[in-house]
Amino acid sequence: MNFITFTETNLRAFTFSVFKKMGCSDEHADLATDVLIRSDLRGIDSHGVARLSGYVRLWEKKRINATPDIKIVHETPTTATVDGDAGLGLVVAPFAMKVAIEKAEKYGSGWVSVKNSNHFGIAGYHALMAVEKDMIGISMTNASPLVAPTYANERLLGTNPMCYAFPAGKYPPVIVDMATAAAANGKLEIAQRANKSIPDGWVQDKSGENSTDPNELKNGGSLLPLGSDKDHGSHKGYGLSATVDILSAVLSGANYGPWVPPFVAFLEPSANPVGEGLGHFLGAMRVDGFRPAADFKNHLDNWVERFKSAKTIDPDKKVIIPGEPEHEFEQERKISGIPIIDVVVKDLNELAVKLGIEELK
């Protein structure tokens, strides 16, 4: 497995050019680019530029609208439902979070459910928008059905990530950003490209047996919920995933469960959808709605310090604060550049040739 390192500036310019070729406005192309590059900077390589060709293929199939009319279709002072008009989730979700933040600024909290959208990148990007305003950010989305509920041998749920982000004082924000499946599909894609096996407990084959083959989904298998099996708490991962699905889609009018449209363009959406597109749920809560923001951040700093000083089983391994590895990746990659696996670079350059833009070098 070989990596080629690119500067952030180089990758931004390339990604922006791709979205412009899709017909996005400068504003939308810049925002969509920022979401993807932030993912690569934070070390979440499965959701960065590696996803670009997937968005292009969906656009070519007319399943992504590059010029959406994103609008609020229902609201109260503290809640809203947004129709994404089949736009890039990379653009729709930030629009919805801005609505949540504006409501929180006025009323203390804001909650927005989204329908008729597409894949929105990393959940952490949207939750961090609220943190910048001294708010607690919440972000979640449903996704292509790849996960079998506990005891099932049928794909009914997505990896359905959820994120909670909290502003700290002298430390980086505490960010709990995770899939509710045993592993995100992107991790399987990385293992496929590297031709490596995956840990036991991530997937089951089409017969319902555990497998370490990263290609199992292509062969009719399914991802497992967080916890892997009932004895290890998979019913909890299933419950978290169900919560994301209900808040993101049943609440908004998006497709849910097995009706969620697949991210891959070669699979067609359900012929009998129960809603519109896929769904997100965004929330923002003002910290000073509960106590002075400075007090909260001082105590969250204290929380961080206490957990970092915890006695560990292995003295060479320290307790990791949620969001800490991603923050460290971001600081490092802004200086040293972003490594992209050669297989992805080849894919991106084939995309460049097809779209008539300059290749990555």
Short mmCIF file of C-alpha atoms in Angstrom, two decimals:
data_model
loop_
_atom_site.label_atom_id
_atom_site.label_comp_id
_atom_site.label_asym_id
_atom_site.label_seq_id
_atom_site.Cartn_x
_atom_site.Cartn_y
_atom_site.Cartn_z
CA MET A 1 0.00 0.00 0.00
CA ASN A 2 1.63 3.23 -1.18
CA PHE A 3 0.68 6.79 -0.32
CA ILE A 4 1.23 10.03 -2.21
CA THR A 5 1.23 13.21 -0.15
CA PHE A 6 -0.50 16.36 -1.39
CA THR A 7 -0.72 19.84 0.07
CA GLU A 8 -4.08 20.96 1.42
CA THR A 9 -4.10 23.76 -1.18
CA ASN A 10 -3.56 21.31 -4.05
CA LEU A 11 -6.35 18.98 -2.91
CA ARG A 12 -8.74 21.88 -2.32
CA ALA A 13 -8.18 23.24 -5.83
CA PHE A 14 -8.72 19.81 -7.39
CA THR A 15 -11.86 19.07 -5.38
CA PHE A 16 -13.32 22.52 -6.07
CA SER A 17 -12.79 21.94 -9.81
CA VAL A 18 -14.70 18.64 -9.65
CA PHE A 19 -17.71 20.21 -7.94
CA LYS A 20 -17.67 23.12 -10.41
CA LYS A 21 -17.71 20.62 -13.29
CA MET A 22 -20.81 19.09 -11.70
CA GLY A 23 -22.46 22.50 -12.03
CA CYS A 24 -22.25 23.67 -8.41
CA SER A 25 -22.07 27.38 -7.66
CA ASP A 26 -18.79 28.76 -6.33
CA GLU A 27 -20.33 28.95 -2.84
CA HIS A 28 -21.57 25.36 -2.87
CA ALA A 29 -18.38 23.99 -4.49
CA ASP A 30 -16.27 25.76 -1.86
CA LEU A 31 -18.42 24.44 1.01
CA ALA A 32 -18.54 20.87 -0.32
CA THR A 33 -14.77 20.99 -0.80
CA ASP A 34 -14.26 22.20 2.77
CA VAL A 35 -16.29 19.30 4.21
CA LEU A 36 -14.29 16.69 2.29
CA ILE A 37 -10.86 18.22 2.90
CA ARG A 38 -11.60 18.66 6.62
CA SER A 39 -12.27 14.92 6.72
CA ASP A 40 -8.90 14.12 5.14
CA LEU A 41 -7.14 16.60 7.43
CA ARG A 42 -8.71 14.94 10.46
CA GLY A 43 -7.50 11.51 9.37
CA ILE A 44 -10.93 10.21 8.34
CA ASP A 45 -9.68 9.22 4.91
CA SER A 46 -12.71 7.11 4.05
CA HIS A 47 -14.93 10.23 3.90
CA GLY A 48 -12.61 12.69 2.17
CA VAL A 49 -11.60 13.01 -1.48
CA ALA A 50 -11.85 9.23 -1.77
CA ARG A 51 -15.62 9.83 -1.99
CA LEU A 52 -15.44 12.30 -4.88
CA SER A 53 -16.02 9.85 -7.72
CA GLY A 54 -19.04 8.47 -5.84
CA TYR A 55 -20.69 11.89 -5.78
CA VAL A 56 -19.93 12.39 -9.46
CA ARG A 57 -21.48 9.04 -10.39
CA LEU A 58 -24.66 9.90 -8.44
CA TRP A 59 -24.78 13.28 -10.22
CA GLU A 60 -24.39 11.54 -13.58
CA LYS A 61 -27.35 9.32 -12.68
CA LYS A 62 -29.32 12.52 -11.85
CA ARG A 63 -29.64 11.46 -8.23
CA ILE A 64 -27.74 14.55 -7.01
CA ASN A 65 -28.97 18.03 -7.92
CA ALA A 66 -25.96 20.35 -8.25
CA THR A 67 -28.13 23.49 -8.05
CA PRO A 68 -30.65 22.71 -5.27
CA ASP A 69 -33.24 25.07 -3.86
CA ILE A 70 -32.68 24.20 -0.19
CA LYS A 71 -35.52 25.49 1.95
CA ILE A 72 -37.39 25.25 5.23
CA VAL A 73 -40.74 23.54 4.68
CA HIS A 74 -41.99 23.43 8.28
CA GLU A 75 -40.91 25.24 11.45
CA THR A 76 -41.63 26.45 14.95
CA PRO A 77 -39.46 28.91 16.93
CA THR A 78 -37.03 26.14 17.95
CA THR A 79 -37.50 23.44 15.29
CA ALA A 80 -37.56 23.10 11.52
CA THR A 81 -37.71 20.61 8.68
CA VAL A 82 -35.49 21.30 5.68
CA ASP A 83 -36.00 19.98 2.14
CA GLY A 84 -32.59 19.53 0.52
CA ASP A 85 -33.97 19.31 -3.03
CA ALA A 86 -31.74 16.28 -3.73
CA GLY A 87 -28.63 18.43 -3.23
CA LEU A 88 -25.22 17.36 -1.96
CA GLY A 89 -25.53 16.51 1.72
CA LEU A 90 -22.18 18.31 2.03
CA VAL A 91 -24.11 21.51 1.34
CA VAL A 92 -27.56 20.68 2.71
CA ALA A 93 -26.39 19.71 6.22
CA PRO A 94 -24.44 22.95 6.85
CA PHE A 95 -27.52 24.91 5.72
CA ALA A 96 -29.61 23.00 8.27
CA MET A 97 -27.04 23.47 11.04
CA LYS A 98 -27.00 27.22 10.39
CA VAL A 99 -30.78 27.21 10.88
CA ALA A 100 -30.34 25.29 14.16
CA ILE A 101 -27.69 27.74 15.33
CA GLU A 102 -29.81 30.78 14.46
CA LYS A 103 -32.72 29.34 16.43
CA ALA A 104 -30.42 28.52 19.34
CA GLU A 105 -29.03 32.07 19.37
CA LYS A 106 -32.56 33.39 19.79
CA TYR A 107 -34.27 30.72 21.87
CA GLY A 108 -31.50 28.68 23.52
CA SER A 109 -31.66 25.61 21.29
CA GLY A 110 -32.46 24.71 17.71
CA TRP A 111 -33.35 21.36 16.15
CA VAL A 112 -33.56 20.63 12.43
CA SER A 113 -34.56 17.44 10.65
CA VAL A 114 -33.70 17.10 6.95
CA LYS A 115 -35.24 15.19 4.07
CA ASN A 116 -34.41 14.85 0.36
CA SER A 117 -30.63 14.97 0.87
CA ASN A 118 -27.58 12.84 0.12
CA HIS A 119 -24.40 11.65 1.90
CA PHE A 120 -23.21 14.52 4.15
CA GLY A 121 -19.57 13.62 4.80
CA ILE A 122 -18.31 13.42 8.38
CA ALA A 123 -20.85 14.18 11.11
CA GLY A 124 -18.17 16.03 13.07
CA TYR A 125 -17.93 18.85 10.52
CA HIS A 126 -21.51 19.94 11.10
CA ALA A 127 -21.45 19.55 14.89
CA LEU A 128 -18.29 21.67 15.08
CA MET A 129 -20.16 24.57 13.47
CA ALA A 130 -22.11 24.91 16.72
CA VAL A 131 -18.98 24.62 18.88
CA GLU A 132 -17.56 27.71 17.15
CA LYS A 133 -20.51 29.62 18.64
CA ASP A 134 -20.02 28.29 22.20
CA MET A 135 -22.80 25.77 21.64
CA ILE A 136 -23.09 22.02 21.94
CA GLY A 137 -23.49 20.55 18.46
CA ILE A 138 -25.36 17.39 17.54
CA SER A 139 -25.26 15.85 14.08
CA MET A 140 -26.49 12.55 12.68
CA THR A 141 -27.60 10.97 9.42
CA ASN A 142 -29.09 7.76 8.15
CA ALA A 143 -27.34 5.95 5.33
CA SER A 144 -27.49 3.15 2.76
CA PRO A 145 -28.90 -0.06 4.31
CA LEU A 146 -25.88 -2.26 4.97
CA VAL A 147 -26.39 -3.26 8.61
CA ALA A 148 -28.39 -6.21 9.91
CA PRO A 149 -30.21 -5.61 13.23
CA THR A 150 -29.44 -7.98 16.10
CA TYR A 151 -30.55 -11.54 15.18
CA ALA A 152 -31.38 -10.48 11.59
CA ASN A 153 -29.86 -11.61 8.31
CA GLU A 154 -31.22 -8.72 6.29
CA ARG A 155 -29.81 -5.24 5.68
CA LEU A 156 -32.24 -2.78 7.24
CA LEU A 157 -30.10 0.06 8.64
CA GLY A 158 -27.16 2.18 7.58
CA THR A 159 -23.95 2.78 9.50
CA ASN A 160 -25.95 5.78 10.79
CA PRO A 161 -23.26 7.96 12.43
CA MET A 162 -23.94 10.33 15.30
CA CYS A 163 -21.80 13.13 16.67
CA TYR A 164 -21.87 15.21 19.86
CA ALA A 165 -19.40 18.12 20.07
CA PHE A 166 -18.63 20.16 23.20
CA PRO A 167 -16.59 23.39 23.41
CA ALA A 168 -13.66 23.33 25.83
CA GLY A 169 -11.43 26.17 27.06
CA LYS A 170 -7.69 25.61 26.63
CA TYR A 171 -8.17 22.17 25.10
CA PRO A 172 -9.66 21.19 21.73
CA PRO A 173 -13.41 20.44 21.67
CA VAL A 174 -14.52 17.05 22.93
CA ILE A 175 -16.05 15.35 19.89
CA VAL A 176 -17.82 12.00 20.04
CA ASP A 177 -18.17 11.12 16.34
CA MET A 178 -18.94 7.49 15.57
CA ALA A 179 -20.82 5.07 13.39
CA THR A 180 -23.46 2.97 15.13
CA ALA A 181 -22.26 -0.08 13.20
CA ALA A 182 -19.31 -2.19 14.33
CA ALA A 183 -17.35 -0.39 11.60
CA ALA A 184 -18.05 2.23 8.96
CA ASN A 185 -18.27 0.96 5.38
CA GLY A 186 -15.37 3.24 4.49
CA LYS A 187 -13.09 1.10 6.65
CA LEU A 188 -14.02 -1.94 4.59
CA GLU A 189 -13.23 0.02 1.42
CA ILE A 190 -9.80 0.90 2.82
CA ALA A 191 -9.16 -2.78 3.65
CA GLN A 192 -10.26 -3.77 0.13
CA ARG A 193 -7.83 -1.32 -1.47
CA ALA A 194 -5.03 -2.56 0.80
CA ASN A 195 -6.00 -6.21 0.20
CA LYS A 196 -6.16 -6.83 3.96
CA SER A 197 -8.58 -8.83 6.11
CA ILE A 198 -10.79 -7.07 8.65
CA PRO A 199 -11.28 -7.81 12.37
CA ASP A 200 -13.73 -10.48 13.42
CA GLY A 201 -17.08 -9.00 14.40
CA TRP A 202 -17.41 -6.34 11.70
CA VAL A 203 -19.41 -8.29 9.10
CA GLN A 204 -21.39 -11.44 8.56
CA ASP A 205 -21.68 -13.38 5.31
CA LYS A 206 -24.94 -14.01 3.48
CA SER A 207 -25.56 -17.04 5.71
CA GLY A 208 -25.21 -14.96 8.87
CA GLU A 209 -21.77 -16.33 9.80
CA ASN A 210 -18.93 -14.07 10.99
CA SER A 211 -16.33 -13.24 8.34
CA THR A 212 -13.05 -11.31 8.05
CA ASP A 213 -13.38 -10.77 4.27
CA PRO A 214 -13.75 -7.02 3.48
CA ASN A 215 -15.55 -7.93 0.24
CA GLU A 216 -18.39 -9.66 2.10
CA LEU A 217 -20.92 -6.89 1.39
CA LYS A 218 -20.43 -7.40 -2.35
CA ASN A 219 -21.22 -11.08 -1.85
CA GLY A 220 -24.55 -10.55 -0.10
CA GLY A 221 -23.34 -10.21 3.48
CA SER A 222 -24.01 -7.37 5.90
CA LEU A 223 -22.33 -5.16 8.45
CA LEU A 224 -23.02 -5.82 12.12
CA PRO A 225 -24.27 -3.26 14.67
CA LEU A 226 -21.89 -1.75 17.20
CA GLY A 227 -21.21 -4.59 19.63
CA SER A 228 -21.16 -7.25 16.88
CA ASP A 229 -23.47 -9.78 18.58
CA LYS A 230 -26.01 -9.92 21.41
CA ASP A 231 -23.48 -11.22 23.96
CA HIS A 232 -21.27 -8.21 23.26
CA GLY A 233 -24.07 -5.62 23.24
CA SER A 234 -25.13 -5.43 19.60
CA HIS A 235 -28.68 -4.60 20.74
CA LYS A 236 -27.26 -1.30 22.02
CA GLY A 237 -25.67 -0.47 18.66
CA TYR A 238 -28.91 -1.46 16.96
CA GLY A 239 -30.85 0.82 19.31
CA LEU A 240 -28.52 3.77 18.63
CA SER A 241 -28.80 3.19 14.88
CA ALA A 242 -32.59 3.03 15.12
CA THR A 243 -32.57 6.34 17.01
CA VAL A 244 -30.57 8.00 14.23
CA ASP A 245 -32.88 6.57 11.56
CA ILE A 246 -36.02 7.79 13.31
CA LEU A 247 -34.75 11.30 14.10
CA SER A 248 -33.20 11.74 10.66
CA ALA A 249 -35.89 10.27 8.47
CA VAL A 250 -39.14 9.19 10.13
CA LEU A 251 -39.27 12.67 11.68
CA SER A 252 -38.40 14.59 8.51
CA GLY A 253 -40.11 12.62 5.75
CA ALA A 254 -36.95 11.09 4.28
CA ASN A 255 -36.55 7.42 3.43
CA TYR A 256 -35.73 5.15 6.36
CA GLY A 257 -34.58 1.58 6.96
CA PRO A 258 -34.24 -0.50 3.79
CA TRP A 259 -35.73 2.29 1.62
CA VAL A 260 -32.75 4.63 2.07
CA PRO A 261 -31.20 5.16 -1.41
CA PRO A 262 -27.78 3.52 -1.83
CA PHE A 263 -24.65 5.67 -2.10
CA VAL A 264 -23.31 3.54 -4.95
CA ALA A 265 -24.69 4.65 -8.31
CA PHE A 266 -24.87 1.14 -9.80
CA LEU A 267 -27.65 0.20 -7.36
CA GLU A 268 -31.02 1.80 -8.02
CA PRO A 269 -33.11 3.40 -5.26
CA SER A 270 -36.23 1.58 -4.09
CA ALA A 271 -39.02 1.55 -6.65
CA ASN A 272 -41.49 2.20 -3.81
CA PRO A 273 -39.87 4.85 -1.59
CA VAL A 274 -41.50 5.78 1.70
CA GLY A 275 -39.98 9.27 1.72
CA GLU A 276 -37.66 11.67 -0.09
CA GLY A 277 -33.91 11.08 -0.31
CA LEU A 278 -32.00 10.34 2.87
CA GLY A 279 -32.26 12.30 6.11
CA HIS A 280 -30.17 14.15 8.68
CA PHE A 281 -30.78 15.55 12.14
CA LEU A 282 -28.88 18.59 13.42
CA GLY A 283 -29.05 20.30 16.80
CA ALA A 284 -27.46 23.23 18.61
CA MET A 285 -27.73 24.13 22.31
CA ARG A 286 -26.32 27.29 23.86
CA VAL A 287 -24.02 26.39 26.73
CA ASP A 288 -25.01 29.59 28.52
CA GLY A 289 -28.57 28.35 28.52
CA PHE A 290 -27.43 26.04 31.33
CA ARG A 291 -24.54 27.86 33.02
CA PRO A 292 -22.02 30.59 32.05
CA ALA A 293 -20.02 29.33 29.06
CA ALA A 294 -16.69 30.12 30.74
CA ASP A 295 -17.64 27.99 33.76
CA PHE A 296 -18.62 25.07 31.55
CA LYS A 297 -15.42 25.25 29.50
CA ASN A 298 -13.26 25.48 32.62
CA HIS A 299 -14.89 22.37 34.03
CA LEU A 300 -14.65 20.54 30.70
CA ASP A 301 -10.92 21.34 30.73
CA ASN A 302 -10.80 19.83 34.22
CA TRP A 303 -12.71 16.79 32.94
CA VAL A 304 -10.17 16.37 30.13
CA GLU A 305 -7.22 16.65 32.52
CA ARG A 306 -8.65 14.11 34.94
CA PHE A 307 -9.33 11.56 32.23
CA LYS A 308 -5.91 12.10 30.65
CA SER A 309 -4.28 11.39 34.02
CA ALA A 310 -6.17 8.12 34.56
CA LYS A 311 -4.13 5.12 35.65
CA THR A 312 -3.86 2.78 32.67
CA ILE A 313 -3.31 -0.95 32.25
CA ASP A 314 -0.33 -0.32 29.97
CA PRO A 315 1.83 2.63 31.12
CA ASP A 316 2.74 3.33 27.48
CA LYS A 317 -0.92 3.91 26.57
CA LYS A 318 -2.84 6.93 27.81
CA VAL A 319 -6.60 7.48 27.85
CA ILE A 320 -7.68 9.12 24.61
CA ILE A 321 -10.14 12.03 24.79
CA PRO A 322 -12.89 11.77 22.12
CA GLY A 323 -11.79 13.85 19.15
CA GLU A 324 -8.15 14.02 20.25
CA PRO A 325 -6.66 11.79 17.49
CA GLU A 326 -8.52 13.73 14.78
CA HIS A 327 -7.28 17.05 16.21
CA GLU A 328 -3.70 15.78 16.20
CA PHE A 329 -4.04 14.56 12.60
CA GLU A 330 -5.35 17.97 11.57
CA GLN A 331 -2.46 19.85 13.19
CA GLU A 332 0.08 17.52 11.59
CA ARG A 333 -1.43 17.30 8.10
CA LYS A 334 -1.84 21.07 7.78
CA ILE A 335 1.96 21.21 7.96
CA SER A 336 3.16 17.96 6.39
CA GLY A 337 0.39 17.45 3.83
CA ILE A 338 -2.37 14.89 3.28
CA PRO A 339 -1.40 11.32 2.31
CA ILE A 340 -3.70 9.69 -0.25
CA ILE A 341 -3.47 6.01 -1.09
CA ASP A 342 -2.23 5.44 -4.66
CA VAL A 343 -5.37 3.56 -5.67
CA VAL A 344 -7.48 6.60 -4.77
CA VAL A 345 -5.07 8.94 -6.62
CA LYS A 346 -5.45 6.77 -9.73
CA ASP A 347 -9.25 6.92 -9.38
CA LEU A 348 -9.18 10.71 -8.95
CA ASN A 349 -6.95 11.22 -11.98
CA GLU A 350 -9.22 9.04 -14.11
CA LEU A 351 -12.05 11.28 -12.91
CA ALA A 352 -10.01 14.35 -13.89
CA VAL A 353 -9.51 13.03 -17.42
CA LYS A 354 -13.22 12.28 -17.76
CA LEU A 355 -14.21 15.75 -16.53
CA GLY A 356 -11.48 17.58 -18.44
CA ILE A 357 -9.71 19.11 -15.45
CA GLU A 358 -6.06 19.13 -14.40
CA GLU A 359 -4.86 15.91 -12.77
CA LEU A 360 -3.46 15.65 -9.27
CA LYS A 361 0.32 15.83 -9.24
#
